[in-house]
Coordinates of C-alpha atoms in Angstrom, one line a residue:
X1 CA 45.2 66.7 99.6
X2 CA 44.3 63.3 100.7
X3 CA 42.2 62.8 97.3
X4 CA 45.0 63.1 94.8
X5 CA 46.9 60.2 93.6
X6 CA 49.9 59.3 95.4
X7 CA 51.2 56.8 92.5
X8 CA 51.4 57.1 88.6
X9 CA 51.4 54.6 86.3
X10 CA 53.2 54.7 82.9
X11 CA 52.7 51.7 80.5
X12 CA 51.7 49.6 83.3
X13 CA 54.4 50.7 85.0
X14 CA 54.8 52.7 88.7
X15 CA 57.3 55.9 88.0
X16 CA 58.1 57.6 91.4
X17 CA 60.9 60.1 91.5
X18 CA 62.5 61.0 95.0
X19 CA 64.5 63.8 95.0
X20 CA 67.6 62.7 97.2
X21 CA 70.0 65.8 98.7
X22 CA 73.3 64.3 99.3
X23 CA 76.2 65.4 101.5
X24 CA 74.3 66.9 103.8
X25 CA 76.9 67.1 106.0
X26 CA 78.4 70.1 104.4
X27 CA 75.1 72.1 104.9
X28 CA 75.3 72.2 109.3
X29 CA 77.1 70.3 111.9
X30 CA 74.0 68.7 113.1
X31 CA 71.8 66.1 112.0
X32 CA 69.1 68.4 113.6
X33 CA 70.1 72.0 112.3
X34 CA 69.9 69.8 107.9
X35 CA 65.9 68.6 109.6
X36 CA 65.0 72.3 109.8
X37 CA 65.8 72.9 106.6
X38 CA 63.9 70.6 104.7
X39 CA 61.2 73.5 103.9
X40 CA 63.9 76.1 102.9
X41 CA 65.2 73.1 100.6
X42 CA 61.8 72.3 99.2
X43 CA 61.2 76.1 98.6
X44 CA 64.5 76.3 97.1
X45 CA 63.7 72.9 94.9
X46 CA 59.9 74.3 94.5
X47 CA 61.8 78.0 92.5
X48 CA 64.0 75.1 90.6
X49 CA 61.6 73.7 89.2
X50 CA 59.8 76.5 87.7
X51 CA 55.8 77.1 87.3
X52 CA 55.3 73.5 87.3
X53 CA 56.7 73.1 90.7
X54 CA 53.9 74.8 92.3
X55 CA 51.6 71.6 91.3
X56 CA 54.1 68.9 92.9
X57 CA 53.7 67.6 96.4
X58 CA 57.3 67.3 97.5
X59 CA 56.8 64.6 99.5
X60 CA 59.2 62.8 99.0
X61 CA 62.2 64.9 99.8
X62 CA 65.3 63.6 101.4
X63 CA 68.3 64.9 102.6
X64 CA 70.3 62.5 103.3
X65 CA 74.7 62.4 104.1
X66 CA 76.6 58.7 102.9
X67 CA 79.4 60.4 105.1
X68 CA 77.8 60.2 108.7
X69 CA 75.1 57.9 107.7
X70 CA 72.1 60.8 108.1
X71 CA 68.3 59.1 107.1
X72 CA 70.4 56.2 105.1
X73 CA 68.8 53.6 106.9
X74 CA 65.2 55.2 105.6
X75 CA 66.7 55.2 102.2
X76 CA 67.9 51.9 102.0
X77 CA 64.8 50.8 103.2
X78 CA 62.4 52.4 100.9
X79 CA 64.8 50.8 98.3
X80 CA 63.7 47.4 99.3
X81 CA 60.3 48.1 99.9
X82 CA 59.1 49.4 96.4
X83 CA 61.6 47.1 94.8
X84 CA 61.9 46.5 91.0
X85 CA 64.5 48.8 89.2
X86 CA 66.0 52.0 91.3
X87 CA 67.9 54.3 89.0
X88 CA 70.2 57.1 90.6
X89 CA 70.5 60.2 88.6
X90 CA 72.3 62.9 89.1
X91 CA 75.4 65.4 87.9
X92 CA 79.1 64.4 88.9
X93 CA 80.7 64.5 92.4
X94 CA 77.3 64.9 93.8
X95 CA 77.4 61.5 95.6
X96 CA 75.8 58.7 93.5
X97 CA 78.3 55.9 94.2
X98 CA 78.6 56.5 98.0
X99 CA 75.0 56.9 98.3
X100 CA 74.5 53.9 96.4
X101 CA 77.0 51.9 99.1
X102 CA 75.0 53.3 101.7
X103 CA 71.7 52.7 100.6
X104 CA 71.9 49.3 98.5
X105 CA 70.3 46.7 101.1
X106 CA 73.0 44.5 101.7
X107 CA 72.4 40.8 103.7
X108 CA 69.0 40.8 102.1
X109 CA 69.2 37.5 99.8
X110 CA 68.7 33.9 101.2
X111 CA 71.4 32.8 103.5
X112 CA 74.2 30.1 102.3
X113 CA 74.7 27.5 104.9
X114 CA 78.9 28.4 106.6
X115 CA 80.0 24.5 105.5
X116 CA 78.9 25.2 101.8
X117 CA 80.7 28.7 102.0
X118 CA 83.9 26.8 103.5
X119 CA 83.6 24.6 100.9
X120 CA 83.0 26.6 97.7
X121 CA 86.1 28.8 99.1
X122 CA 88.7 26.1 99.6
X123 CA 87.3 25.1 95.6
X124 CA 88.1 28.5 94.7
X125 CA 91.6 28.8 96.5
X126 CA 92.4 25.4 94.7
X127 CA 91.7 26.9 91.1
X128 CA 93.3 30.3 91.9
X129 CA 96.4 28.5 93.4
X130 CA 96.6 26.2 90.2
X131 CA 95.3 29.1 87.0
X132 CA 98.5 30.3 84.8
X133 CA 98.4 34.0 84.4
X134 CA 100.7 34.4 80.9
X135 CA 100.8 38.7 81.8
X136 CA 102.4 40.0 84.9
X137 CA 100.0 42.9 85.0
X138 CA 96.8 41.4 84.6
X139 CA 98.2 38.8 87.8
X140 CA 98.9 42.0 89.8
X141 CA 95.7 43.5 89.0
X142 CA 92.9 40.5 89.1
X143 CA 91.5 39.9 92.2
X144 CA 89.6 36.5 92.0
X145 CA 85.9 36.7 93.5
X146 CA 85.1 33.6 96.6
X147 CA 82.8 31.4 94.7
X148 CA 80.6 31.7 97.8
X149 CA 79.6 35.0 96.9
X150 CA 78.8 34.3 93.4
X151 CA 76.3 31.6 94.5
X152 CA 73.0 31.8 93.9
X153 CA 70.4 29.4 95.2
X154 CA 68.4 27.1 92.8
X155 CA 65.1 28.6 90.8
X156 CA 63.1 25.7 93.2
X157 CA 64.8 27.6 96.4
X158 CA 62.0 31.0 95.2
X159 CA 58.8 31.2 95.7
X160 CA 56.4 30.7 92.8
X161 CA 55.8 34.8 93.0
X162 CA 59.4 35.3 92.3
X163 CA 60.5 33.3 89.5
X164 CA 59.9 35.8 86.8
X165 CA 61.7 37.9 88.8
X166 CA 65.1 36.2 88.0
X167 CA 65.0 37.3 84.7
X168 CA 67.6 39.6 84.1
X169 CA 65.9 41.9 82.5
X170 CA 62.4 41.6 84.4
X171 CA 62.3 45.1 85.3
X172 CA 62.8 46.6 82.0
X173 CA 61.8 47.0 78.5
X174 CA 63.4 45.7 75.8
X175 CA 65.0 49.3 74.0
X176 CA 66.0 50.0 77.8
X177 CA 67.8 46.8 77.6
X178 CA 70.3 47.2 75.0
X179 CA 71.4 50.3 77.0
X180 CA 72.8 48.5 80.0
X181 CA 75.0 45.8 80.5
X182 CA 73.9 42.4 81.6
X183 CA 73.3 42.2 85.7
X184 CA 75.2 40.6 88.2
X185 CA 74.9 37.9 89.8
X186 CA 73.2 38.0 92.8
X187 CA 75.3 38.0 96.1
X188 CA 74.5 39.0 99.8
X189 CA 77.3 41.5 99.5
X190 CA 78.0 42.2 96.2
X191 CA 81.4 44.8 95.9
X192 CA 80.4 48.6 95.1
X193 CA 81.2 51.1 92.9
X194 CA 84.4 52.9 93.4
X195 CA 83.9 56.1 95.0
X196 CA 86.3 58.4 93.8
X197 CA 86.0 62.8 94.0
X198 CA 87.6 62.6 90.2
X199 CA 84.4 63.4 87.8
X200 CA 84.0 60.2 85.8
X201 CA 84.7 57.3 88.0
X202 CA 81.6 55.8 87.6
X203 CA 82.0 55.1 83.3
X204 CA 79.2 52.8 82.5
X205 CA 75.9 51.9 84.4
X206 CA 76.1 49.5 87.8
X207 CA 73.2 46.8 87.8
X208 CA 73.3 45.0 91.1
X209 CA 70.2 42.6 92.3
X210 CA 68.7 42.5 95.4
X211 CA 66.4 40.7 97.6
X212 CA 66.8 37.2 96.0
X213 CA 65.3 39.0 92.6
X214 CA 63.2 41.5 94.1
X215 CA 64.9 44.3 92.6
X216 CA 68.0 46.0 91.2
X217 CA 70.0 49.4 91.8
X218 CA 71.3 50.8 88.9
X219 CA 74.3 53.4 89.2
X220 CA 74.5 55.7 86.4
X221 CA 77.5 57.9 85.6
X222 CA 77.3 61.4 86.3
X223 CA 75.6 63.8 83.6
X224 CA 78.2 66.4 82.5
X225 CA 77.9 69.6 84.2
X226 CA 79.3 73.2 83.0
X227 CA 82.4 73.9 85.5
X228 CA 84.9 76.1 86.6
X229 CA 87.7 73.4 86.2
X230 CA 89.0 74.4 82.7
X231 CA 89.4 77.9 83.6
X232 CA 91.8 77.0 86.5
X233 CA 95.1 75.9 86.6
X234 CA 96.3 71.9 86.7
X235 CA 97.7 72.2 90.1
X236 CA 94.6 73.5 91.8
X237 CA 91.9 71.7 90.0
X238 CA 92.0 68.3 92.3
X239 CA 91.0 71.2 95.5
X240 CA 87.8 72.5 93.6
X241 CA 85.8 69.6 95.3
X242 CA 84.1 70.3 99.1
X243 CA 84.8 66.8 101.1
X244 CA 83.9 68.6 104.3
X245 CA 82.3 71.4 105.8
X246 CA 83.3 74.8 105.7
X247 CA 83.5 77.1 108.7
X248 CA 83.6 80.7 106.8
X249 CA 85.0 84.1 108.0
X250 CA 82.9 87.1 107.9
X251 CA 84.8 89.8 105.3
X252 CA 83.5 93.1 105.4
X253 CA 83.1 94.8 102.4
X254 CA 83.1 98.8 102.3
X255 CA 82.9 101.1 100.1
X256 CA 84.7 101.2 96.7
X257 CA 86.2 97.6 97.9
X258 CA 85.3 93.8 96.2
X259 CA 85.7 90.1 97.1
X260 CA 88.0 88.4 95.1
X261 CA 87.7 84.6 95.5
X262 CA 91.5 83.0 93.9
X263 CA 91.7 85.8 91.6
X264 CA 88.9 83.8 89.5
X265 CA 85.6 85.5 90.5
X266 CA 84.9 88.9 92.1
X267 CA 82.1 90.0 94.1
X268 CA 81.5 93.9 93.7
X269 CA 78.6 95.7 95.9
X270 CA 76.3 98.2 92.8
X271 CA 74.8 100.1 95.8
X272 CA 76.9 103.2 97.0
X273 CA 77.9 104.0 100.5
X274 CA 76.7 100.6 101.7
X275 CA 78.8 98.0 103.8
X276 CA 78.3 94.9 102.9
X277 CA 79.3 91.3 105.3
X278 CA 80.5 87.9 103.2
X279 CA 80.7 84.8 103.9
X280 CA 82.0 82.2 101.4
X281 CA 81.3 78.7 101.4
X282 CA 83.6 77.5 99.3
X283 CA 86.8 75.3 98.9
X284 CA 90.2 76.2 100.5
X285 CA 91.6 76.8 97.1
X286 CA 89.4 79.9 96.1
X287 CA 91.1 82.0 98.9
X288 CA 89.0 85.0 99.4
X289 CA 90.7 88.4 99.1
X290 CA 89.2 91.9 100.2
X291 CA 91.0 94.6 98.7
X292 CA 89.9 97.9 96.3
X293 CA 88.0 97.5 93.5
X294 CA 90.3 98.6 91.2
X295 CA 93.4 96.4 92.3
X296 CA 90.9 93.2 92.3
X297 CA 90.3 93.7 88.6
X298 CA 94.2 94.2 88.6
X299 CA 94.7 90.7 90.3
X300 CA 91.7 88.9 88.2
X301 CA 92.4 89.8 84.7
X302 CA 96.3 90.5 85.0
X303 CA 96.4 94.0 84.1
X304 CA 94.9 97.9 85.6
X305 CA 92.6 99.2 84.0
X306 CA 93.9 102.8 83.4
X307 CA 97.4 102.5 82.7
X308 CA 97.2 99.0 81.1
X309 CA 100.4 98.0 83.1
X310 CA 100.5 94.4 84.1
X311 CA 99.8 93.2 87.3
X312 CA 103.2 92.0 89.5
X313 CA 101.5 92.0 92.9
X314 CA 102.0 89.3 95.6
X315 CA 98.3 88.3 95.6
X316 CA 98.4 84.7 93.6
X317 CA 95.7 83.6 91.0
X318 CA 94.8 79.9 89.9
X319 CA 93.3 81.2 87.2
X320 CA 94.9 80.3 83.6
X321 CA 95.2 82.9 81.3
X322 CA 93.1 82.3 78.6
X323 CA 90.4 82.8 81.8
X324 CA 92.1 86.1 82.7
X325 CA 91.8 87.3 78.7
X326 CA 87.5 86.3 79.2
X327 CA 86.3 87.5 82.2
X328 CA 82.9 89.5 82.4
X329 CA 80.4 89.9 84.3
X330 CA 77.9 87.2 85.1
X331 CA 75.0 90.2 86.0
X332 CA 73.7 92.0 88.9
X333 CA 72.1 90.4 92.1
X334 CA 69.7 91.6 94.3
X335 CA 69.7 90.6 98.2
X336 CA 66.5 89.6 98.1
X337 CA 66.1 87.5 100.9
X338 CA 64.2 89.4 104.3
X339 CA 66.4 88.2 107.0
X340 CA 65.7 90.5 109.9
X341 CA 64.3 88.2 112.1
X342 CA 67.0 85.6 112.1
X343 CA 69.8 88.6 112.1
X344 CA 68.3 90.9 114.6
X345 CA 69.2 88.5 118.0
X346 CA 67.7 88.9 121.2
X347 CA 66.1 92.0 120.0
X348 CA 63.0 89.7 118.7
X349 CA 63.6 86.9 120.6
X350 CA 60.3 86.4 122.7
X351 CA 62.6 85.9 126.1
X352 CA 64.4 88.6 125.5
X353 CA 63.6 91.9 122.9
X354 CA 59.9 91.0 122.0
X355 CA 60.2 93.0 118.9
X356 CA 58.5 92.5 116.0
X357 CA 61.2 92.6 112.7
X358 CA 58.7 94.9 111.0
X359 CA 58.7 97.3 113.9
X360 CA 62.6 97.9 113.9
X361 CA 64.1 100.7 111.9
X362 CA 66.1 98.8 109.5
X363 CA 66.0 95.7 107.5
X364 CA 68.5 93.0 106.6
X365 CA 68.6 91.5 103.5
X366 CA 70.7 88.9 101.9
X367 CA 71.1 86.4 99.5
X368 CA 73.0 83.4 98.3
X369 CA 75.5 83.3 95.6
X370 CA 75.9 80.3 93.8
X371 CA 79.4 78.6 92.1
X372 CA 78.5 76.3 89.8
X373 CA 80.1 72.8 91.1
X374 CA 81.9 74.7 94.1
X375 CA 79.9 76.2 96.5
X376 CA 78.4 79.5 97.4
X377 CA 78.4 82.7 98.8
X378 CA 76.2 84.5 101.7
X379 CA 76.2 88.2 101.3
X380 CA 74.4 89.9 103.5
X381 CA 73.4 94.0 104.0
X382 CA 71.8 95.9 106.5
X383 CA 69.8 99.1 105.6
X384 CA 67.3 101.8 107.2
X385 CA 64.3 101.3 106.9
X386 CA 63.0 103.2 103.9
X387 CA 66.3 104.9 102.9
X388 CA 65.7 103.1 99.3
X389 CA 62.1 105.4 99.3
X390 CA 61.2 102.7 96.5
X391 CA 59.8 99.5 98.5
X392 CA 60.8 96.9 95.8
X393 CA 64.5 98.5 95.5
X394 CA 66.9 96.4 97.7
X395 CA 70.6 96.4 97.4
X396 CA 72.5 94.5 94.4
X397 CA 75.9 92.9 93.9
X398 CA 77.8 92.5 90.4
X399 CA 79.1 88.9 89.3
X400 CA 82.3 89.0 87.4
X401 CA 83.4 85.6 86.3
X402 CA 85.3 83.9 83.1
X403 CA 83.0 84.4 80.2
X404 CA 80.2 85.9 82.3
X405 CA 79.1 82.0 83.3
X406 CA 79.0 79.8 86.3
X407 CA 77.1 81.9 88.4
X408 CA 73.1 82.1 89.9
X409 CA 71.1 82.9 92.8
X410 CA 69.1 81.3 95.3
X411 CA 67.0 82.4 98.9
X412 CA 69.8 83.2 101.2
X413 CA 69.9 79.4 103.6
X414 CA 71.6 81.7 106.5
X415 CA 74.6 78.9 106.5
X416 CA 76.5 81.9 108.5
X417 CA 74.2 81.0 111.6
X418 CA 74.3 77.7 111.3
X419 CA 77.8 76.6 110.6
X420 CA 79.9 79.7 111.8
X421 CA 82.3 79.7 114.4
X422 CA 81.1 77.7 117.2
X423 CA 80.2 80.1 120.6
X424 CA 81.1 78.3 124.2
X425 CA 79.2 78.4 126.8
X426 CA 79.1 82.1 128.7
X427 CA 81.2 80.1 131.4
X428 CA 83.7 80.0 129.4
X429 CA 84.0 83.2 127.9
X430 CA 86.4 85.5 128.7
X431 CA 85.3 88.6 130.2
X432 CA 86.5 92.3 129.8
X433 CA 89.4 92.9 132.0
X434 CA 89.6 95.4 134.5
X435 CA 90.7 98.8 133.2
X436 CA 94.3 99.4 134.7
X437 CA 94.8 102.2 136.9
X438 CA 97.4 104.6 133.9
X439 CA 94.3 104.0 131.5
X440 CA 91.5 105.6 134.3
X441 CA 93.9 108.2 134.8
X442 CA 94.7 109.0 131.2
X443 CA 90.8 108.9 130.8
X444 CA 90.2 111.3 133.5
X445 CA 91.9 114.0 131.9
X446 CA 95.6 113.2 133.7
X447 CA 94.5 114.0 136.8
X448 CA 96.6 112.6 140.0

């Protein structure tokens, strides 16, 4: 609507949120296939938000991957453009500090002439060479800074516009003052947070000034977030963190069978006589298992069921066993995402099929399981049409987890299609080979 307001002011103030999607790069392989999904990921961030996310525009929505630089360069540039005080938000190992290096507008302040910089340098060198360091330790670990890129250039050097911008604390209010430490000084290329996949690397906020006073980035530290990580084991706790994609194998789930992901969660399909495909997007360290239902619940809390014996299997857990003692289940899940269309192949492809998805006699559904802080899970299920008879019935799966937690749902993304094993060209395939001439025979009935 071109008639509602694109800004908001609060206390005299402008408050704009962007939503920023990092590590992008773990969605698809291609910068194109992550552009096609902004409207799934709106959608998704729309059902997020609840009722009142019907009401927002959404516009300003970015997806967006520090790792292979994907839309950084728009980032970093809004950055600049709106100016005053940029705060990044978000939960831990989601990003923040190597979106912040990627982002923060570097080079932006007024240039410092290469015979001053030589200068201030040398005067540096001179005072490191000749400063006493009484501990060894502190020696080892102090790095001293080139006065060049501490310099900043005289209040007269601004223009009259930006002088009140030099103020440290220009941007905020008093009460948010006291909450942050002072700010840097201004450099062209000021040194970055330490990006780190340990939770907590980032332990106080980061003020750094652009733009010769035009603005700051502030770097937050990561807002807890319930996890999996005390339920496993030390040893496999630093693998519970995605640092690349994941290329999934399809397990097929049958009858009286469950997924067991480490020995820490287990997937179980609720509807009867249905085969079920899985695909889990997930880190190498929850290895996924398909075996009978009753031996998974073996494997993931240590003991069977019926005969109470303990479990002495091969098939290895990194669960710890005050987990094993808690686990229950996290609730039942529909597949309630319709994806005939993208399933069904050439059948409705208009250059090949021409079918209509609501014309075929059975539907696929499927639906994404999410780990809190490790990934997900695509299950998918194909059915007749109408063997359900009830038109809102679809088929379910049941969650079992430690203390029933640290699972939920969203609209399947179909990351199966667009990060599963990559297909050559038909070139390159290899074709059927040519049935030898025992087989024909043998087929023929054993004739000679």
């Amino acid at each position: 609507n071109r008639r509602s307001k694109s800004m908001r002011y609060i206390r005299g103030r402008v408050a704009e949120v962007s939503f920023i999607i990092t590590r992008s790069d773990l969605l698809a392989p291609v910068k194109e296939q992550v552009d096609g999904l902004m409207p799934y990921l709106q959608d998704v961030l729309r059902d997020a938000l609840g009722k009142s996310g019907q009401n927002i525009r959404l516009g300003n929505v970015r997806c967006v991957s520090a790792k292979r630089s994907w839309w950084t360069k728009q980032v970093k540039e809004e950055i600049y453009g709106r100016g005053g005080a940029g705060w990044m938000v978000g939960k831990v190992n989601v990003g923040k500090s190597a979106l912040f290096e990627a982002t923060f507008p570097k080079g932006r302040g007024r240039e410092v002439s290469m015979e001053l910089k030589t200068r201030l340098d040398s005067e540096n060198a001179a005072a490191a060479n000749a400063a006493h360091l009484d501990d060894g330790i502190n020696d080892a670990l102090t790095e001293v800074q080139p006065v060049s890129e501490t310099y900043r250039p005289p209040p007269e050097a601004y223009q009259g516009s930006e002088i009140d911008a030099l103020d440290d604390e220009a941007f905020l209010n008093e009460d948010e003052a006291r909450l942050l430490p002072p700010a840097q000084p201004e450099t062209a290329y000021p040194r970055m947070p330490l990006i780190s996949s340990l939770p907590g690397t980032t332990a106080s906020p980061i003020r750094i000034p652009f733009g010769q006073g035009k603005g700051e980035l502030i770097d937050l530290p990561g807002i807890e977030r319930i996890t999996l990580e005390h339920h496993v084991l030390p040893e496999h706790r630093s693998d519970l963190v995605l640092t690349s994609r994941v290329t999934p194998e399809q397990h097929v789930i049958k009858p009286g069978q469950s997924l067991l992901l480490g020995g820490l969660m287990r997937i179980t399909p609720k509807t009867e006589d249905l085969i079920m495909m899985m695909y889990p997007f997930l880190p190498p360290s929850l290895t996924p298992h398909v075996t009978s239902t009753e031996k998974a619940i073996a494997i993931q809390t240590g003991f069977f069921s019926e005969t109470n014996e303990p479990y002495t299997g091969t098939v290895s857990s990194i669960a710890t066993p005050s987990a094993k003692t808690s686990i229950a289940s996290a609730g039942s899940f529909a597949l309630s995402t319709d994806v005939t269309k993208k399933r069904a192949g050439p059948v409705t492809a208009v250059a090949a099929g021409k079918r209509k998805a609501h014309d075929l006699p059975y539907i696929v559904y499927a639906t994404d399981i999410l780990l809190s802080g490790l990934g997900w899970v695509e299950v998918v299920a194909q059915v007749r049409r109408g063997a359900f008879g009830d038109a809102g019935k679809m088929p379910e799966v049941e969650v079992w987890s430690p203390e029933g937690k640290y699972v939920g749902q969203r609209r399947c993304m179909n990351g199966w299609l667009l990060g599963g094993p990559r297909q050559g060209p038909v070139r390159e395939r290899r074709t059927r080979g040519r049935m030898s001439i025992d087989f024909q025979r043998r087929k023929a009935g054993g004739a000679r």
